[in-house]
XYZ file of C-alpha atoms in Angstrom:
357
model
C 0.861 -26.467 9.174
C 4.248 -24.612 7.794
C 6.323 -25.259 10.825
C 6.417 -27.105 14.444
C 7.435 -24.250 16.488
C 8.293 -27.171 19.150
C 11.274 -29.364 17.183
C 13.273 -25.580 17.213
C 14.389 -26.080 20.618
C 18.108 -28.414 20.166
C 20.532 -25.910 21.320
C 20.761 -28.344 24.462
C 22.474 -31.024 21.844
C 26.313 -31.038 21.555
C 27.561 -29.778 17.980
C 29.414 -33.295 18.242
C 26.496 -35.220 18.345
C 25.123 -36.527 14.862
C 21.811 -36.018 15.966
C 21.717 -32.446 16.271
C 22.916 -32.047 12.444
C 20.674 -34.774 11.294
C 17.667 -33.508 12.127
C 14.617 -32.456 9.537
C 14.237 -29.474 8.849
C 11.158 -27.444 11.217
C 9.449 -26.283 7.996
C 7.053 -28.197 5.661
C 8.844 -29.954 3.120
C 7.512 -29.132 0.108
C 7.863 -25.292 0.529
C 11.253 -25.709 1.469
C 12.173 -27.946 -1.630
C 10.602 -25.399 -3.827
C 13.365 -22.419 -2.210
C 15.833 -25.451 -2.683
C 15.316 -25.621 -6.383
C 15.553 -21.677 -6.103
C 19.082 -21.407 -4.705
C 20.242 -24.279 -6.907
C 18.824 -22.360 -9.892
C 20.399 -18.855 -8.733
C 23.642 -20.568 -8.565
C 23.549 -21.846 -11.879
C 22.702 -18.540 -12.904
C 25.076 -16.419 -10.841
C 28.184 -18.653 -11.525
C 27.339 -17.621 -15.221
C 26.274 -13.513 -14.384
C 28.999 -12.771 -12.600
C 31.875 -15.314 -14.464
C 30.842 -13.413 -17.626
C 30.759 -9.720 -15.663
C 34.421 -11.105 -14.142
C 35.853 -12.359 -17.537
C 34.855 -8.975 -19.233
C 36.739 -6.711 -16.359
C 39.741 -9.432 -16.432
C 39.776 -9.861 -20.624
C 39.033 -5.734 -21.470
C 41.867 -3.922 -19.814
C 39.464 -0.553 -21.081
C 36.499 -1.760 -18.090
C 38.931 -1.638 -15.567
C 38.525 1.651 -14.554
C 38.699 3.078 -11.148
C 34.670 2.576 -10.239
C 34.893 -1.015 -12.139
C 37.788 -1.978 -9.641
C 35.198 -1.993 -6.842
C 32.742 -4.135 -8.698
C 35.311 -6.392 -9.915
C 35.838 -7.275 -6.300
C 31.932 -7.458 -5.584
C 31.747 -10.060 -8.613
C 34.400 -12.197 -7.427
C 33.112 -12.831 -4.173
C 29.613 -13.366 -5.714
C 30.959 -15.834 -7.660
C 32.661 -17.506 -4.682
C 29.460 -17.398 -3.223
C 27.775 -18.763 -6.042
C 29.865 -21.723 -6.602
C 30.007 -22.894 -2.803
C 27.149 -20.406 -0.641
C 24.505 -21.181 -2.440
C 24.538 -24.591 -3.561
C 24.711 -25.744 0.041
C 21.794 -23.994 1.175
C 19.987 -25.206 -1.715
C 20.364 -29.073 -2.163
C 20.371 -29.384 1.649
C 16.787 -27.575 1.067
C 15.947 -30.177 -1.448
C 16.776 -32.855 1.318
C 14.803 -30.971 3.916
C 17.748 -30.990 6.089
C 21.394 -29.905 6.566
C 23.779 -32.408 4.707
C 27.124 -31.399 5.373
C 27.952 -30.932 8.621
C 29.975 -28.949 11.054
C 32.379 -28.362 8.223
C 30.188 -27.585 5.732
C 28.241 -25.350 8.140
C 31.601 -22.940 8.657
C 32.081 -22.960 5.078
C 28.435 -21.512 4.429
C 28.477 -19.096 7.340
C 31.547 -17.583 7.064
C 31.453 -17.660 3.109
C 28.052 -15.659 3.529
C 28.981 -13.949 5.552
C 31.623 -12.923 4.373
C 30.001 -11.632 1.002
C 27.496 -9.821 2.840
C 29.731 -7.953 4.618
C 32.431 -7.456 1.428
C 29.507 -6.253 -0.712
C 28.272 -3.842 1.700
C 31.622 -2.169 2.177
C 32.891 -2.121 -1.662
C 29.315 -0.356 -2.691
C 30.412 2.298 -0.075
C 33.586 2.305 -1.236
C 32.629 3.177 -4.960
C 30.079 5.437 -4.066
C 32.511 7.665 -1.888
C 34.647 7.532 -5.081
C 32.033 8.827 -7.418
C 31.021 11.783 -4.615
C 34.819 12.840 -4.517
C 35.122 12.986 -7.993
C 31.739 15.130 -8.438
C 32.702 17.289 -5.326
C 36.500 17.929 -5.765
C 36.220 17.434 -9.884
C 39.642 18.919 -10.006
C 41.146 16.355 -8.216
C 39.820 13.242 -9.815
C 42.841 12.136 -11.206
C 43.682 11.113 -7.746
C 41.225 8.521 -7.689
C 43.617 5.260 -9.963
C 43.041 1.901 -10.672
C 46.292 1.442 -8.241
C 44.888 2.898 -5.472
C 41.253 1.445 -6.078
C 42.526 -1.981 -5.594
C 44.571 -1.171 -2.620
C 41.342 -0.054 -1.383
C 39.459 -3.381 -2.155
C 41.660 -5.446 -0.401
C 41.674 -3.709 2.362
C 37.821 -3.580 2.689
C 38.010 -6.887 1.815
C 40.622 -7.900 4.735
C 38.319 -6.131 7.235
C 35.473 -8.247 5.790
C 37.316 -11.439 6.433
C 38.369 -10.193 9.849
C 34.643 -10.121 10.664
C 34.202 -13.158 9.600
C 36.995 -14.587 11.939
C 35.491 -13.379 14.853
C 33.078 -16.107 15.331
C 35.769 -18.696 15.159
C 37.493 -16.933 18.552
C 34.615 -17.030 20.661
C 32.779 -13.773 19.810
C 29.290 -15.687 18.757
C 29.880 -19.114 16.860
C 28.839 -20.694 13.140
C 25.561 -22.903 13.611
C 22.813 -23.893 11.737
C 19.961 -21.344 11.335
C 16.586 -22.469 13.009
C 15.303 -23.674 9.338
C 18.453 -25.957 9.602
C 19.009 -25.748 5.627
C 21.641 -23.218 6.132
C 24.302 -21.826 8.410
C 24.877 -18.472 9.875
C 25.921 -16.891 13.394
C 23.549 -17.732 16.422
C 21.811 -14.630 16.159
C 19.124 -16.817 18.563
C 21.025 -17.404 21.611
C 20.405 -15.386 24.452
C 24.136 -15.506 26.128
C 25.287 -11.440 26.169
C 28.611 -11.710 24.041
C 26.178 -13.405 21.552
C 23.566 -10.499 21.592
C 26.597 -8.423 21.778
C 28.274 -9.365 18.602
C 24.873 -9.948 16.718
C 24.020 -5.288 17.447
C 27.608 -4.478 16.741
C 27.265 -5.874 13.413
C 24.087 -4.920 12.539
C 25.497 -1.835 13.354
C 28.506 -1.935 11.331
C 27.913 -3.639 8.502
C 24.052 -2.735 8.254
C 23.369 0.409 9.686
C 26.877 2.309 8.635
C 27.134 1.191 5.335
C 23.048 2.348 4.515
C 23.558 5.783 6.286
C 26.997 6.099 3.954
C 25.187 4.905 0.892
C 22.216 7.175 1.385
C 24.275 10.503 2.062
C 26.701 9.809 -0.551
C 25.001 8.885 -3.403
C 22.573 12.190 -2.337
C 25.402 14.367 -2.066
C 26.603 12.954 -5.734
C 22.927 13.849 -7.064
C 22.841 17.337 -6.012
C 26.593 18.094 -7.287
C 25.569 16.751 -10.675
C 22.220 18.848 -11.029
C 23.961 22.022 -10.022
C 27.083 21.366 -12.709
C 23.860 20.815 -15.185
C 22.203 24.159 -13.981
C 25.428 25.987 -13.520
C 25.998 24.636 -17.486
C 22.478 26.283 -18.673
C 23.361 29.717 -17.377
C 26.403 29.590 -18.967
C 29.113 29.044 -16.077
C 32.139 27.449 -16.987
C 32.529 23.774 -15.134
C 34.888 21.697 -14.860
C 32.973 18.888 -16.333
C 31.625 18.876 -20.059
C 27.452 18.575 -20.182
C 28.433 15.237 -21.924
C 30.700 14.390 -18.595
C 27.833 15.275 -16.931
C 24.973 12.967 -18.374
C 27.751 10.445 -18.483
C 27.895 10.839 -14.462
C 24.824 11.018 -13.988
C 24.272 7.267 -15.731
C 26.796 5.906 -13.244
C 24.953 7.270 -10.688
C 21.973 5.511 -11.753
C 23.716 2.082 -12.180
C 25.288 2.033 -8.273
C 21.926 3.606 -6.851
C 20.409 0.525 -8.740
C 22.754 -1.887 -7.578
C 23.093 -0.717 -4.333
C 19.308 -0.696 -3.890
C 18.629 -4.166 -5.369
C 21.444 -4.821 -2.794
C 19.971 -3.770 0.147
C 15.944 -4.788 -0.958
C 17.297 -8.057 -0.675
C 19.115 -8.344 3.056
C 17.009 -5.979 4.799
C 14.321 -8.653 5.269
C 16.849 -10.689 6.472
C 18.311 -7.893 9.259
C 14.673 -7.224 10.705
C 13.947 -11.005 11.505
C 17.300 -10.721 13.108
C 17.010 -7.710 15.119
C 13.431 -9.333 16.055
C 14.953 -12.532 17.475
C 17.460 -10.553 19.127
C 15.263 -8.649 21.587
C 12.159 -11.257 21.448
C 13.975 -13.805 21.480
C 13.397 -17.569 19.444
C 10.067 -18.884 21.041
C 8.727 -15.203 20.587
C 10.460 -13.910 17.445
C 10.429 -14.448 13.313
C 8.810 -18.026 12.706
C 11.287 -20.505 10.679
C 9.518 -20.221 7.434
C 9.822 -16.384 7.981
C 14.033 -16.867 8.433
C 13.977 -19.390 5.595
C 12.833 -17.114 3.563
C 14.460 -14.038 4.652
C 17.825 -15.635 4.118
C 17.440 -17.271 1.323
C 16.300 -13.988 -0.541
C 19.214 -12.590 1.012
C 21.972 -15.501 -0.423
C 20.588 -14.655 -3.368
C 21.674 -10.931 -3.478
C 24.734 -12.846 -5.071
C 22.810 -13.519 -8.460
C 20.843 -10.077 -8.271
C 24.015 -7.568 -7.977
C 25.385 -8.429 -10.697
C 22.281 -9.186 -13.196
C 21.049 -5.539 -12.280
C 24.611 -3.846 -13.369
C 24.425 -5.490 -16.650
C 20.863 -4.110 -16.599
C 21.818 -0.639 -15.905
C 25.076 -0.578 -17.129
C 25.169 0.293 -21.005
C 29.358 0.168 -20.826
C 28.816 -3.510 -20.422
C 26.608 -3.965 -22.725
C 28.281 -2.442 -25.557
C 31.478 -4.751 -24.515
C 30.370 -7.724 -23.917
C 27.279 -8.255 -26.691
C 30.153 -6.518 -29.097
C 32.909 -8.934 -28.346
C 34.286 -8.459 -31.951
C 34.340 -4.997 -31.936
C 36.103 -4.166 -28.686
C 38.770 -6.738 -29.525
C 39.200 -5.039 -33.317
C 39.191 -1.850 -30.975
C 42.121 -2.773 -29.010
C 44.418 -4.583 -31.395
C 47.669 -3.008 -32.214
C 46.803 -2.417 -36.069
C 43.722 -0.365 -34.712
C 44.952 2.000 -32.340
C 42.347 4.364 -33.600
C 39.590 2.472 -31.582
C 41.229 3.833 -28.338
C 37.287 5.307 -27.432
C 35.303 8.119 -27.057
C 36.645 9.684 -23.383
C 40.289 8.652 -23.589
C 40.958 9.873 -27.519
C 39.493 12.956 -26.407
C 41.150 13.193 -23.345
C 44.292 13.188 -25.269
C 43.277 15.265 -27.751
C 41.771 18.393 -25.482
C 44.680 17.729 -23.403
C 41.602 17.474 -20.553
C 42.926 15.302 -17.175
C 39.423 14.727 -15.748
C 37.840 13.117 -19.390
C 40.588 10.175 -18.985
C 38.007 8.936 -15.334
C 35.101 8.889 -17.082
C 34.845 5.718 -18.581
C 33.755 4.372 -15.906
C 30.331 2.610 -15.038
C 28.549 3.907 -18.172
């Protein structure tokens, strides 16, 4: 039998009482130990994707370009959750049961979510940048490294205000009903709970899809007109080269932003199900378990699919001797491709387009 649908019910304990954080979790052991191993393993690995993806945007000052800003962000708070989120979900999987408490269970539901919500909004925020650029190309010197930050910690104070509201009474930080990990009681049935649980599916779900979608659509079609509008012969703003190079980024945040998705969208349905079904009628544990674990891992999976798609980091970071010959004063030469050029053609728009490659 995977789960006893009968030990779920211990809402009725206080949070105070030992008891109701000491207790196994509802799931059969050695399935849950196996997804333990998992998360320990994905942290391992994401501490080292996304350190390595961070030290490259933090060490190459050429990377941190406006659309590299916004991942930047997205790999520091995958790291975060890497070094904290994910290990406590995983060994207290290992142990079958939650291990560190009331404490320990804020840290892991605000920290996830937190990045969940963070992610969401900076993969909007990068793909609006790209669809300016592409729609108003004359313009795209508007779109800094100065103002890109600005615009990451904002999205990222809005994130954290999110994440506060559960600490003032909208909803609360408890364990999940696999009681390996901690999240918001999406189970309870109390109306400011429900309340809170549809406005952010709403807001941090919904929105953020329905921006990603039409953005990253609009972005497509702008890019194969400039191409068609190139083979008739029409002067564009944008070189064919410009273009193709566009046309890669594209590719790498469609990527990304689908790997990012694939992965909490599981998660969001066995939500919404409990919502209107309630516990004793809704997802099973095993079903959550697994659900959220596949979603905490999003934090190894963002940034393992960039480096994937992204041949910009590739080039820097397997050609670590190269790019530092490239920047050293003696070898000014090694400026690169779009900014030499830019200087040379005297063209605003080529200086943006080292971006995501």
């Amino acid at each position: 039998m995977l789960f006893n649908q009968s030990i779920i019910n211990f809402k009725e304990l206080n949070r105070d009482d030992d008891l109701f954080w000491s207790q196994s979790a509802p799931i059969n052991c050695s399935i849950i130990r196996l997804f333990g191993i998992y998360l320990c393993l994905s942290s391992f690995i994401g501490i080292l994707s996304n350190g390595s993806l961070l030290y490259s945007f933090v060490r190459y000052k050429e990377l941190r370009s406006p659309p590299n800003i916004f991942v930047m962000f997205i790999t520091g708070i995958g790291l975060l959750a890497s070094c904290t989120l994910l290990p406590l979900t995983g060994t207290s999987s290992i142990y079958c049961q939650w291990l560190y408490r009331r404490i320990g269970c804020y840290i892991d539901g605000i920290i996830g979510f937190l990045y969940g919500t963070a992610s969401a909004y900076l993969l909007c925020a990068v793909s609006i940048s790209r669809c300016y650029i592409i729609i108003r190309p004359l313009n795209a010197n508007t779109i800094t490294v100065r103002k890109s930050i600005i615009a990451s910690c904002i999205v990222l104070f809005i994130s954290f205000l999110w994440t506060m509201m559960p600490l003032f009474g909208w909803n609360e930080y408890t364990m999940e009903v696999g009681r390996t990990s901690c999240c918001i009681s999406w189970y309870d049935r109390r109306p400011s709970y429900i309340s809170f649980t549809i406005v952010i599916f709403i807001f941090i779900y919904c929105i953020p899809l329905i921006i990603l979608i039409g953005t990253n659509t609009t972005t497509m079609i702008g890019l194969r007109r400039m191409r068609e509008k190139l083979e008739r012969g029409i002067q564009q703003s944008f070189s064919r080269k410009r273009i193709e190079m566009e046309r890669r980024i594209l590719k790498s945040i469609t990527i990304t932003t689908c790997g990012f998705f694939i992965t909490w969208t599981p998660y969001s349905v066995a939500v919404l199900i409990s919502i209107f079904l309630g516990e004793d009628y809704g997802t099973p544990p095993i079903i959550t378990s697994i659900s959220s674990i596949f979603a905490k891992s999003s934090a190894i999976w963002i940034p393992l699919l960039y480096i994937g798609t992204s041949t910009h980091y590739k080039l820097r970071f397997v050609n670590r001797i190269e790019l530092d010959a490239n920047v050293a004063p003696s070898n000014r030469v090694g400026l690169t491709g779009t900014k030499q050029m830019a200087r040379m053609r005297g063209n605003p728009h080529s200086v943006n387009s080292q971006s995501i490659q």
